[in-house]
CSV table of C-alpha atoms in Angstrom, one decimal:
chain,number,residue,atom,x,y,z
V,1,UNK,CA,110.2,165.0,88.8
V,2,UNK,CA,110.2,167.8,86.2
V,3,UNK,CA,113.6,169.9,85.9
V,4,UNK,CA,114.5,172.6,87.5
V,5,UNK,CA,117.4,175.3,86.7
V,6,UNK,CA,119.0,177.7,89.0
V,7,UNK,CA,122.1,179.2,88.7
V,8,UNK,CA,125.3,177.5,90.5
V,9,UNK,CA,126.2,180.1,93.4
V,10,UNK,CA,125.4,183.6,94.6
V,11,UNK,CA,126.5,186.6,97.0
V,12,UNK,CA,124.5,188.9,99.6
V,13,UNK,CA,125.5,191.1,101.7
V,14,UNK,CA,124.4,190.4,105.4
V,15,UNK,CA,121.3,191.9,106.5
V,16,UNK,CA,120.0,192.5,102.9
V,17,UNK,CA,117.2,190.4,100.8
V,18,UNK,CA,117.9,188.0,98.5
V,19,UNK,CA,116.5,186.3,96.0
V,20,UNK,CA,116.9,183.0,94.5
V,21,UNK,CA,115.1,182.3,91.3
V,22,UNK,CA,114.5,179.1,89.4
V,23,UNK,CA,113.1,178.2,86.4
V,24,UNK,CA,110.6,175.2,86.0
V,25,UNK,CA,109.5,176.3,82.6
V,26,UNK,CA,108.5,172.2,82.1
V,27,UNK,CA,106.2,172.3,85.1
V,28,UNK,CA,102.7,170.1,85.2
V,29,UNK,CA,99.7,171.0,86.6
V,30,UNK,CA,100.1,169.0,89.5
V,31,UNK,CA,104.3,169.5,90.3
V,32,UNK,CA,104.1,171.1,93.8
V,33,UNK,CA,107.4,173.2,93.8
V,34,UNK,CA,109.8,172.7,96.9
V,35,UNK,CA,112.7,174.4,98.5
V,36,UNK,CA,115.3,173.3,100.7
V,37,UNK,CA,118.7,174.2,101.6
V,38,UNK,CA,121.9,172.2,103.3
V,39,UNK,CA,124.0,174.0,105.3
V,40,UNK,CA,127.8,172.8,105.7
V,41,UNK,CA,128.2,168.9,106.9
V,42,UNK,CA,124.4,169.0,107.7
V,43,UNK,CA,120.9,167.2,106.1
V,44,UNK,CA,118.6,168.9,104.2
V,45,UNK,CA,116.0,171.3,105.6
V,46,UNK,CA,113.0,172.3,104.7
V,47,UNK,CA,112.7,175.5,103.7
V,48,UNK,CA,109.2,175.9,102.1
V,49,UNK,CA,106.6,174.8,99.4
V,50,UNK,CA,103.9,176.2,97.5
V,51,UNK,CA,101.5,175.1,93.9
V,52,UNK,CA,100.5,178.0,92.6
V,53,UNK,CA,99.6,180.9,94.9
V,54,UNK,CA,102.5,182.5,96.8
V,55,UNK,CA,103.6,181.4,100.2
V,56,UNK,CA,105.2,183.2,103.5
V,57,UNK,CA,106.3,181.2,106.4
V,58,UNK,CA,109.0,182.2,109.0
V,59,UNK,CA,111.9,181.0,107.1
V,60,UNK,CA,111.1,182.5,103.6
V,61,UNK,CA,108.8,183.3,101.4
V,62,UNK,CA,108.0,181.7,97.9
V,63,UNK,CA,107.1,184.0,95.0
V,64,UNK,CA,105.8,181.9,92.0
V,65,UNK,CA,105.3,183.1,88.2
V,66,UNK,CA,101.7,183.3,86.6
V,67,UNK,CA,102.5,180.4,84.4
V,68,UNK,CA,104.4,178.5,86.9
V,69,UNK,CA,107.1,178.4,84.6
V,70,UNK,CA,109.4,180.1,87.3
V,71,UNK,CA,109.7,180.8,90.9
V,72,UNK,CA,111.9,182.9,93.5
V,73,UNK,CA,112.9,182.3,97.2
V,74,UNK,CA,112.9,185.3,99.1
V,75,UNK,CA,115.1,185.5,102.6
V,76,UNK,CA,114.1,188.9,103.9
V,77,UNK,CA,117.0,190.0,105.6
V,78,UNK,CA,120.1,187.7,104.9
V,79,UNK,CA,122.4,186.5,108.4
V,80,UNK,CA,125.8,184.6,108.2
V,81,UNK,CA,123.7,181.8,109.1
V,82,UNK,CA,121.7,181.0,105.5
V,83,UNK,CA,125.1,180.2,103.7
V,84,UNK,CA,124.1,177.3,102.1
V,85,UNK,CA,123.4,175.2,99.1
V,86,UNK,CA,119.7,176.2,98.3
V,87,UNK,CA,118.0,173.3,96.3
V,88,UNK,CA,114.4,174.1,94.1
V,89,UNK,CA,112.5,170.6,93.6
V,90,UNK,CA,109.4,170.0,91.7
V,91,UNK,CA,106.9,167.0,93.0
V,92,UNK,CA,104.7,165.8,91.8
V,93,UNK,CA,101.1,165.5,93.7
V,94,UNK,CA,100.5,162.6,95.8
V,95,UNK,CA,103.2,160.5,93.4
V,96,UNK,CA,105.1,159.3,96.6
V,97,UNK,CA,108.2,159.6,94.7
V,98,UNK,CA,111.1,161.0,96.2
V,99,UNK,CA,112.3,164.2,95.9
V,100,UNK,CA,114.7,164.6,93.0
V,101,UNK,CA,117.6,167.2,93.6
V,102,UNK,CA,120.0,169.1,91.7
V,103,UNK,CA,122.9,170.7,91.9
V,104,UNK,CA,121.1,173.8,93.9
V,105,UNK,CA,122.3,177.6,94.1
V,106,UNK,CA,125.2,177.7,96.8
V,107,UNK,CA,124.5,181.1,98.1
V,108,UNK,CA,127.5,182.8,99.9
V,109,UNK,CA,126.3,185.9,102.3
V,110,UNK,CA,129.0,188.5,103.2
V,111,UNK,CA,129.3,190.3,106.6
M,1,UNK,CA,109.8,165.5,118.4
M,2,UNK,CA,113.0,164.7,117.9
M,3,UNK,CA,112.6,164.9,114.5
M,4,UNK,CA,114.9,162.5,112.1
M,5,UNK,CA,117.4,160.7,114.2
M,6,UNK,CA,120.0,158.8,112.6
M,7,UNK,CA,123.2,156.9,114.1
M,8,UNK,CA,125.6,156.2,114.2
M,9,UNK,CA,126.8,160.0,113.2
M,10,UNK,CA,130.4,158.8,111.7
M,11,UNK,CA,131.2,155.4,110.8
M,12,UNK,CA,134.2,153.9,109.8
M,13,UNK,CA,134.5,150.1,109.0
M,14,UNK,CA,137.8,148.6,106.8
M,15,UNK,CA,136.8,147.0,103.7
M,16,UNK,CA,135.2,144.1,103.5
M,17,UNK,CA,133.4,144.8,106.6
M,18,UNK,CA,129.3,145.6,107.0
M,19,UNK,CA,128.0,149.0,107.5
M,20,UNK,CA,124.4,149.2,109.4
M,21,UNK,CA,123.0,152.3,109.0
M,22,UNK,CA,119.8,153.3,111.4
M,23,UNK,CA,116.9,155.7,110.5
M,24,UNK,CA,114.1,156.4,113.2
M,25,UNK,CA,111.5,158.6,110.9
M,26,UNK,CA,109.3,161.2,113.3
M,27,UNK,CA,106.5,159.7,115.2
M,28,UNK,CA,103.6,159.5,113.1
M,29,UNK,CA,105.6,158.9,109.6
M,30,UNK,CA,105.2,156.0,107.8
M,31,UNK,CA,107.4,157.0,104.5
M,32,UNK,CA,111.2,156.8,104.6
M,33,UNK,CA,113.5,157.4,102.1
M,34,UNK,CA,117.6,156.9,101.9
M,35,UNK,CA,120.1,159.1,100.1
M,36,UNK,CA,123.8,158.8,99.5
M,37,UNK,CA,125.9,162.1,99.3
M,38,UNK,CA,129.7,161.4,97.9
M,39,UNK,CA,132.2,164.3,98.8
M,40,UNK,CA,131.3,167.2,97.0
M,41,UNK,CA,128.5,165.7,95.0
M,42,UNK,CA,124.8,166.2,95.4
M,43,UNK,CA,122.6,164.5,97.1
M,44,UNK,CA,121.3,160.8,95.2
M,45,UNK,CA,118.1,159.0,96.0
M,46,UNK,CA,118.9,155.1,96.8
M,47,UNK,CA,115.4,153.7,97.9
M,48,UNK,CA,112.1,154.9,99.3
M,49,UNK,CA,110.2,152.3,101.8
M,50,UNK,CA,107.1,152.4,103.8
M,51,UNK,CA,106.4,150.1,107.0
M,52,UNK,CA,107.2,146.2,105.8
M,53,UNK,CA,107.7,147.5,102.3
M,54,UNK,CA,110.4,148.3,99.9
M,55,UNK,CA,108.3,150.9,97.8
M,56,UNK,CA,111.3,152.2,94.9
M,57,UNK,CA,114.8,150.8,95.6
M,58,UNK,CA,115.5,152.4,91.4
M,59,UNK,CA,118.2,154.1,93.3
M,60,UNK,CA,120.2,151.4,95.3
M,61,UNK,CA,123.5,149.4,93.7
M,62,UNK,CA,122.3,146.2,92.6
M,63,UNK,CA,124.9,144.4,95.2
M,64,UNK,CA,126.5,144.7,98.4
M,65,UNK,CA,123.0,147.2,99.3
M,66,UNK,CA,119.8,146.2,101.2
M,67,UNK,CA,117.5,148.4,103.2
M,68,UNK,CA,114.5,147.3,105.6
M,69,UNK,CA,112.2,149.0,107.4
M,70,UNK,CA,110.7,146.9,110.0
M,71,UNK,CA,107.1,146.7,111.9
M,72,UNK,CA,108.7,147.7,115.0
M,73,UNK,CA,112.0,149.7,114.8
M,74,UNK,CA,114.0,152.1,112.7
M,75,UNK,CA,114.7,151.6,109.1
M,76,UNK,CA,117.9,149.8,108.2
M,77,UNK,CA,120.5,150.4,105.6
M,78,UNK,CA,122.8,147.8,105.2
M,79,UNK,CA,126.3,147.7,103.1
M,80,UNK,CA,127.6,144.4,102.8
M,81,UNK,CA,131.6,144.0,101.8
M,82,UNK,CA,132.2,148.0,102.2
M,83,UNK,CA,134.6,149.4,99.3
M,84,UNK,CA,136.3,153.0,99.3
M,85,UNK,CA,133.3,154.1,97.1
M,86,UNK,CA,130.9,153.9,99.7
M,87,UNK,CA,132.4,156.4,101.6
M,88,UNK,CA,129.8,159.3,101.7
M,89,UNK,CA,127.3,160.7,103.7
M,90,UNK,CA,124.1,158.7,104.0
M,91,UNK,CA,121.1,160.8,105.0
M,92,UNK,CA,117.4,159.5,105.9
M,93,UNK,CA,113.9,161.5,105.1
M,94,UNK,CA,110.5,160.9,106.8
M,95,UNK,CA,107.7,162.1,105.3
M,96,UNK,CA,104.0,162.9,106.9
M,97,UNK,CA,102.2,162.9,103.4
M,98,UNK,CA,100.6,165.5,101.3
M,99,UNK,CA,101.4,169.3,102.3
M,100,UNK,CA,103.8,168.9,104.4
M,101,UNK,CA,107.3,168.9,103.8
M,102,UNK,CA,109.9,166.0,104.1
M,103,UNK,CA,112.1,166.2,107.4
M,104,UNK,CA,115.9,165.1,107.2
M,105,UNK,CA,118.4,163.4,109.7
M,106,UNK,CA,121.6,164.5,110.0
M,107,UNK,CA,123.0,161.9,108.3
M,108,UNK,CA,125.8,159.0,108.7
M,109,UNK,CA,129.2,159.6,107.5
M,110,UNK,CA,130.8,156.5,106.4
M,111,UNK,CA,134.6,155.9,106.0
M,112,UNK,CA,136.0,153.0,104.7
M,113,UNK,CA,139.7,153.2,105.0
């Protein structure tokens, strides 16, 4: 899986957006760009996933650069509840590989 | 669905002992995949297995660490001759295929005091 950068934590303010960017600026044609996030003593969730056009699901939505080279997670409307360590993974198309993760965005959100 | 289940939820074995570690994937997957969280760490791919087959294992210590993911059953990690080290967090990942996203247990927490 290609690299991904993001930076290591961030603040919001409950009830406000956020945004999480990361850059990908290695990305290949066929890298299909994931999120997830892992709140305190828990697994991994899904969060959501998109190639190149962007994509809005209950959780989030997934804003993704021209080039690809970059992309940002959007939570519309921040709660106490999406503290966590956000994680941005590229995957590669039907490769079967596992996903590969990094050290993530911890995002801390203030009441 | 009852989505990833894993158990036990906490562990804790002396050392030298064995460690079994179960995985039932959600009905209908056929791709599971193992990763080991140490304290404070990020999360670390060990191996990746379909039904009867070990698929990638580039992940797993060449010792001590076997996984299995039988016809019938859940998948099976197994730590032979436990060592403080392998305290962590061990968390399991079904997968449907293409387009969909991979689903997570909520892990084991080993101890090995």
């Amino acid at each position: 899986d290609a690299k991904t950068t993001q930076p290591n934590s961030m603040e919001s303010n409950e009830e406000e957006p956020v945004h999480l960017p990361c850059n990908h600026s290695t990305i290949s044609g066929t890298d299909y760009i994931h999120w997830y996030r892992q709140l305190p003593s828990q697994g991994p969730e899904y969060v959501i996933h998109g190639l190149t056009s962007n994509v809005n699901n209950r959780m989030a939505s997934l804003a993704i650069a021209e080039d690809r080279k970059s992309s940002t997670l959007i939570l519309h409307r921040a709660t106490l509840r999406d503290a966590a360590v956000y994680y941005c993974i590229l995957r590669e198309y039907n490769a079967g590989n596992m996903l590969t993760f990094g050290g993530g965005t911890r995002l801390m959100v203030k009441p | 669905n009852a989505g990833v289940m894993q158990n036990p939820r906490h562990l804790v074995r002396r050392r030298g002992q064995e460690a079994r570690l179960r995985c039932s994937p959600m009905k209908g997957h056929s791709h599971v995949y193992w990763y080991r969280q140490l304290p404070e760490e990020g999360l670390k791919f060990m191996v990746y297995l379909q039904k009867e087959n070990i698929i990638d294992e580039s992940g797993m210590p060449k010792e001590r660490f076997s996984a299995e993911f039988p016809k019938e059953g859940p998948s099976i990690l197994r730590i032979q001759q436990v060592v403080r080290g392998d305290s962590a967090a061990y968390f399991c990942a079904s997968y449907a295929g293409e387009g969909y996203g991979y689903t997570f247990g909520s892990g084991t927490r080993l101890t090995v005091v």
